[in-house]
């Protein structure tokens, strides 16, 4: 099969890669539509860079295949793939100026000098590098070097752009500013992009769809909203957003099930497909989904907890509630009703039923 259709730029099928005993990428399948931005999100060592390097052609795969606009990439060397790549350390040529770096790939392609000058001027404008054309990388700030690296990748007008932790070296404020700028710029250009990041906020700011990776596998892929509100595994749930993990046991409640958490909460189960009565379970509740009350609530009727931490974080307030020795952490709006409770206050916890994720503590045998 050719693997391509009009609207799909990249198709990855069954790609595997091992380094000795380490299975860095396992049976990866991915399609990226034209103009789409996909983030590979996962912790260090989960295989993101290896998968990106296979797409770029810097690594071969052991099995599987990939197609760019319908053409198999398997035997195409990296410099003929028409894919632009930006690395974490920018990898600029130190002996070339900004203009020299940006025009480098065009020179290799034997583009006439006049056209190179015009193309360089175009991307210099696009990346707001005006006035820096004659500087060497050592004379540029980290943010400026990063723009040069993106400009260099875009100058050859690639079919696809790959960004490997491209913003990680920038300090927090500059990184967040660049995430927004890059997201707007790439959308304006309509360029198909894959970004590799371990930073959830970066993935959410830039990507249309997010592929969460763990241990070489893509566990779940979907729009940010779906990854956040409909996680299919405890890994995705814990990795995206900050979750409290409570332990408990399932019990009958009316015609369905409820969960008695060891810390004293009684939580409804809205999806009991995976659960049986009397089984140990983990209950995952996001810090931003918990509210506090001075009165008993439907999930917390007896034995109020005690506020053990209350810290102003800016837009949010972080509180920890001691429930018989177990700490439940919440991050609510600092102007919200729960924020009024301070260290030592006695409180009850409230959680909307649909915001509790209950999974078996041990997978079925
Ligand atoms: P990070 O965010 O830390 O860069 P990553 O998710 O990009 O991590 P990879 O760099 O793809 O992960 O590595 C995946 C696994 O493959 C790791 O266990 C890593 O140690 C291993 N690995 C990667 N490259 C090589 C190599 N050239 N030789 C041996 N093992 C490798």
XYZ file of C-alpha atoms and ligand atoms in Angstrom:
396
model
C 0.000 0.000 0.000
C 1.098 3.595 -0.461
C -0.332 4.843 2.825
C -1.170 8.330 1.515
C -4.321 10.308 0.815
C -4.808 13.925 -0.253
C -5.109 15.280 3.233
C -2.633 13.137 5.113
C 0.961 14.397 5.121
C 2.544 11.760 7.327
C 1.554 8.183 7.992
C 3.527 5.998 10.389
C 2.583 2.324 10.553
C 3.843 -0.341 12.923
C 7.180 1.354 13.508
C 9.498 -0.438 15.951
C 12.991 0.417 17.129
C 15.205 -1.300 19.690
C 18.655 -0.378 20.958
C 19.951 -3.717 22.218
C 17.470 -4.845 24.849
C 15.758 -1.423 25.048
C 12.560 -1.259 22.998
C 12.663 2.491 22.408
C 9.638 2.597 20.043
C 6.936 -0.096 20.009
C 4.382 -0.571 17.250
C 3.829 3.132 16.664
C 0.979 4.209 14.427
C 0.349 7.845 13.675
C -1.225 9.929 10.947
C -0.715 13.663 10.700
C -3.019 15.667 8.467
C -1.890 18.537 6.278
C -1.411 21.691 8.353
C -1.964 19.814 11.601
C 0.203 20.223 14.694
C 0.768 17.084 16.735
C 2.700 16.916 20.009
C 4.513 13.790 21.201
C 4.192 14.204 24.956
C 5.777 11.935 27.531
C 8.407 11.614 30.234
C 12.129 11.391 29.642
C 13.167 8.155 27.946
C 9.712 7.230 26.584
C 10.906 7.206 22.967
C 9.782 10.613 21.668
C 13.124 11.639 20.197
C 13.711 8.209 18.691
C 10.356 8.353 16.897
C 11.104 11.891 15.677
C 14.565 10.823 14.484
C 13.003 7.940 12.553
C 10.631 10.397 10.857
C 13.532 12.767 10.092
C 15.673 9.880 8.840
C 18.459 10.161 11.431
C 17.530 6.698 12.733
C 16.325 3.696 10.786
C 13.417 1.608 12.067
C 13.611 -2.169 12.663
C 10.142 -2.763 11.219
C 7.115 -0.841 10.001
C 7.126 1.942 7.449
C 6.327 5.608 7.054
C 5.054 7.729 4.211
C 5.294 11.447 3.518
C 2.545 12.593 1.161
C 2.105 8.993 0.060
C 5.779 8.236 -0.624
C 7.587 5.673 1.499
C 10.446 7.269 3.418
C 12.202 4.021 4.217
C 14.985 4.384 1.664
C 15.115 8.168 1.484
C 18.099 9.808 3.255
C 17.349 12.673 5.690
C 18.563 15.423 3.340
C 16.094 14.322 0.659
C 13.039 14.016 2.908
C 11.903 17.641 2.673
C 11.451 17.736 6.423
C 12.775 20.608 8.559
C 14.067 19.864 12.039
C 14.800 22.120 15.006
C 16.837 20.707 17.883
C 16.905 21.564 21.570
C 20.454 22.957 21.329
C 19.596 24.725 18.004
C 22.683 23.167 16.312
C 23.538 26.436 14.528
C 26.799 26.654 12.592
C 29.030 28.807 14.830
C 31.128 30.121 11.936
C 28.107 31.350 9.962
C 26.094 34.526 10.562
C 22.318 34.556 11.032
C 21.868 35.046 7.282
C 24.489 32.371 6.545
C 22.776 29.866 8.818
C 19.326 30.579 7.400
C 20.529 30.378 3.794
C 22.720 27.310 4.327
C 20.190 24.708 3.156
C 19.305 26.821 0.118
C 22.990 26.998 -0.914
C 23.242 23.221 -0.638
C 20.258 23.022 -2.974
C 22.173 25.265 -5.409
C 19.620 28.044 -5.382
C 20.896 31.200 -7.185
C 22.380 33.801 -4.795
C 19.711 36.430 -5.538
C 16.903 34.007 -4.706
C 18.685 32.940 -1.519
C 18.911 36.597 -0.425
C 15.195 37.094 -1.088
C 14.205 33.902 0.745
C 16.442 34.729 3.729
C 14.938 38.238 3.909
C 11.456 36.701 3.906
C 12.094 34.383 6.884
C 14.110 37.050 8.724
C 10.939 39.175 8.613
C 8.752 36.248 9.612
C 10.852 35.393 12.686
C 11.505 39.055 13.577
C 15.268 38.753 13.172
C 15.702 42.066 11.361
C 18.990 43.768 12.245
C 20.589 40.507 13.403
C 21.451 39.153 9.930
C 25.208 39.775 10.296
C 25.637 38.401 13.830
C 27.227 35.085 14.711
C 25.394 32.625 17.031
C 27.723 33.546 19.930
C 26.476 37.146 19.591
C 22.795 36.161 19.911
C 20.615 35.465 22.964
C 19.156 31.974 23.456
C 15.762 33.167 22.219
C 17.307 34.743 19.114
C 19.339 31.590 18.368
C 16.160 29.591 18.640
C 14.424 31.887 16.127
C 17.382 31.482 13.745
C 17.091 27.691 14.045
C 13.373 27.851 13.208
C 14.059 30.298 10.352
C 16.732 27.960 8.966
C 14.311 25.016 9.066
C 11.519 27.027 7.385
C 13.735 28.629 4.694
C 13.786 25.467 2.585
C 9.954 25.400 2.688
C 9.726 21.871 4.021
C 6.588 19.756 3.753
C 6.837 19.175 7.457
C 8.538 20.684 10.498
C 9.821 18.638 13.452
C 10.647 20.381 16.724
C 12.558 18.365 19.326
C 12.253 20.070 22.724
C 13.018 23.205 20.710
C 11.979 25.608 23.473
C 13.357 23.718 26.488
C 16.570 25.717 26.779
C 14.707 29.019 27.168
C 13.789 30.406 30.577
C 10.168 30.038 31.647
C 8.784 33.445 30.607
C 10.510 33.476 27.235
C 9.473 29.876 26.643
C 5.808 30.635 27.288
C 5.968 33.693 25.034
C 7.608 31.636 22.265
C 5.006 28.881 22.624
C 2.271 31.386 21.830
C 4.235 33.057 19.007
C 5.189 29.742 17.453
C 1.657 28.393 17.656
C 0.345 31.507 15.847
C 3.150 31.514 13.268
C 2.888 27.821 12.363
C -0.869 28.133 12.029
C -0.471 31.150 9.735
C 2.001 29.218 7.585
C -0.236 26.128 7.675
C 2.835 23.920 8.024
C 2.387 20.342 9.212
C 4.317 20.037 12.469
C 5.295 17.486 15.098
C 6.669 18.800 18.356
C 8.342 16.650 20.969
C 7.957 17.861 24.523
C 7.689 16.653 28.100
C 5.881 19.883 29.025
C 2.111 19.530 29.080
C 1.458 23.271 28.861
C 3.687 23.515 25.793
C 1.867 20.625 24.113
C -1.525 22.153 24.929
C -0.483 25.621 23.695
C 0.853 24.465 20.343
C -0.780 21.189 19.309
C -4.126 20.322 17.730
C -3.683 16.713 18.814
C -1.512 15.171 21.477
C 0.033 11.701 21.421
C 0.886 10.649 24.974
C 3.843 8.246 24.979
C 5.083 5.903 27.676
C 7.712 3.212 27.444
C 7.985 3.398 23.652
C 4.243 3.264 23.011
C 1.669 5.849 22.006
C -0.934 5.236 24.733
C -3.545 7.724 23.587
C -3.862 10.301 20.857
C -6.488 13.014 20.591
C -7.266 16.710 20.967
C -6.054 18.255 24.248
C -9.617 18.394 25.627
C -10.109 14.650 25.090
C -6.721 13.729 26.540
C -7.520 15.800 29.608
C -11.173 14.889 30.195
C -11.295 11.350 28.874
C -7.990 9.704 29.800
C -7.988 6.020 28.887
C -5.361 4.923 31.390
C -3.999 5.870 34.792
C -0.718 6.882 33.129
C -2.380 9.486 30.885
C -4.484 10.699 33.780
C -1.518 11.166 36.068
C 0.772 12.623 33.410
C -1.704 15.212 32.093
C -2.795 17.479 34.933
C -1.992 16.849 38.569
C -3.986 14.015 40.066
C -4.505 12.793 43.617
C -4.467 9.024 43.857
C -6.700 7.656 46.611
C -7.034 3.989 47.440
C -10.393 2.372 48.094
C -12.731 -0.554 47.631
C -15.887 -0.936 45.568
C -19.223 -1.522 47.304
C -22.810 -1.905 46.123
C -24.807 1.322 45.962
C -28.399 1.122 44.705
C -28.283 -0.625 41.325
C -24.636 0.287 40.726
C -21.360 0.692 42.550
C -19.786 3.231 44.823
C -16.242 3.454 46.090
C -15.353 3.729 49.731
C -12.002 5.483 49.803
C -9.742 4.517 52.706
C -9.569 8.190 53.675
C -13.321 8.236 54.381
C -14.831 9.654 51.187
C -17.672 7.807 49.429
C -17.403 8.380 45.701
C -19.939 7.446 43.041
C -18.830 5.322 40.108
C -20.131 6.653 36.803
C -18.453 4.025 34.620
C -18.300 0.545 36.183
C -17.382 -1.474 33.078
C -13.983 -2.396 34.496
C -15.037 -2.836 38.094
C -16.432 -5.555 40.322
C -17.845 -5.362 43.832
C -15.421 -5.779 46.707
C -12.301 -5.045 44.617
C -9.465 -2.727 45.492
C -9.400 0.334 43.253
C -7.482 3.539 42.725
C -9.455 6.744 42.558
C -7.884 9.595 40.624
C -9.100 13.109 41.289
C -7.517 16.179 39.770
C -6.390 18.917 42.115
C -8.513 21.463 40.222
C -11.689 19.336 40.520
C -11.927 19.425 44.324
C -13.925 21.966 46.306
C -14.200 22.586 50.028
C -17.224 23.165 52.217
C -17.830 23.850 55.895
C -20.857 21.519 55.715
C -20.946 17.777 54.964
C -21.260 16.948 51.236
C -22.599 13.922 49.350
C -19.083 12.444 49.067
C -17.823 13.440 52.531
C -20.432 13.067 55.266
C -18.431 12.329 58.439
C -15.102 13.171 60.046
C -14.143 16.482 58.448
C -10.551 16.944 57.320
C -8.146 19.651 58.403
C -6.495 22.166 56.108
C -2.777 21.383 56.459
C -1.417 23.742 53.791
C -2.786 26.898 52.141
C -0.529 28.730 49.698
C -1.309 31.586 47.347
C 0.010 30.667 43.857
C -1.249 33.666 41.835
C -4.348 32.696 39.838
C -4.792 29.592 41.999
C -4.524 28.674 45.642
C -2.969 25.344 46.580
C -4.398 23.665 49.651
C -3.753 20.275 51.224
C -6.410 18.596 53.349
C -5.423 16.019 55.935
C -7.982 13.189 55.905
C -6.921 10.841 58.683
C -3.265 11.047 57.677
C -3.817 11.079 53.901
C -3.167 14.396 52.153
C -5.538 15.479 49.386
C -4.227 18.374 47.334
C -6.386 20.918 45.565
C -5.653 23.813 43.224
C -8.687 26.074 43.039
C -9.104 29.639 41.807
C -7.594 31.976 44.411
C -10.815 34.040 44.168
C -13.047 30.922 44.559
C -15.190 29.888 47.538
C -12.780 27.141 48.658
C -9.894 29.618 48.934
C -11.345 31.151 52.115
C -10.254 28.134 54.193
C -6.932 28.444 55.972
C -4.545 26.134 57.830
C -6.286 24.464 60.767
C -9.856 24.917 59.433
C -12.124 21.859 59.523
C -13.518 21.171 56.035
C -15.483 18.689 53.950
C -14.467 17.739 50.430
C -16.741 17.947 47.408
C -16.088 16.434 43.982
C -18.448 16.242 40.999
C -19.111 12.525 40.260
C -17.996 12.820 36.627
C -14.605 14.159 37.764
C -13.643 10.973 39.662
C -11.771 8.340 37.667
C -11.878 4.900 39.205
C -9.647 2.111 37.905
C -8.867 -1.365 39.293
C -5.814 -1.287 41.560
C -4.499 -4.342 39.771
C -5.186 -5.191 36.144
C -7.469 -8.228 35.626
C -5.512 -11.522 35.562
P 14.180 12.605 26.530
O 12.965 13.458 26.741
O 14.968 12.380 27.789
O 15.026 13.032 25.365
P 12.835 10.602 24.919
O 11.411 10.355 25.273
O 13.093 11.458 23.753
O 13.625 11.125 26.188
P 14.517 8.675 23.619
O 15.691 9.597 23.557
O 13.794 8.411 22.358
O 13.480 9.163 24.721
O 15.005 7.288 24.243
C 14.149 6.152 24.369
C 14.937 5.004 24.975
O 15.921 4.538 24.049
C 15.701 5.360 26.247
O 15.659 4.266 27.114
C 17.104 5.627 25.732
O 18.052 5.382 26.754
C 17.223 4.638 24.595
N 18.113 5.132 23.517
C 17.911 6.205 22.731
N 18.909 6.342 21.818
C 19.778 5.321 22.054
C 21.007 4.883 21.443
N 21.528 5.533 20.398
N 21.609 3.790 21.964
C 21.068 3.115 22.991
N 19.922 3.452 23.597
C 19.278 4.533 23.139
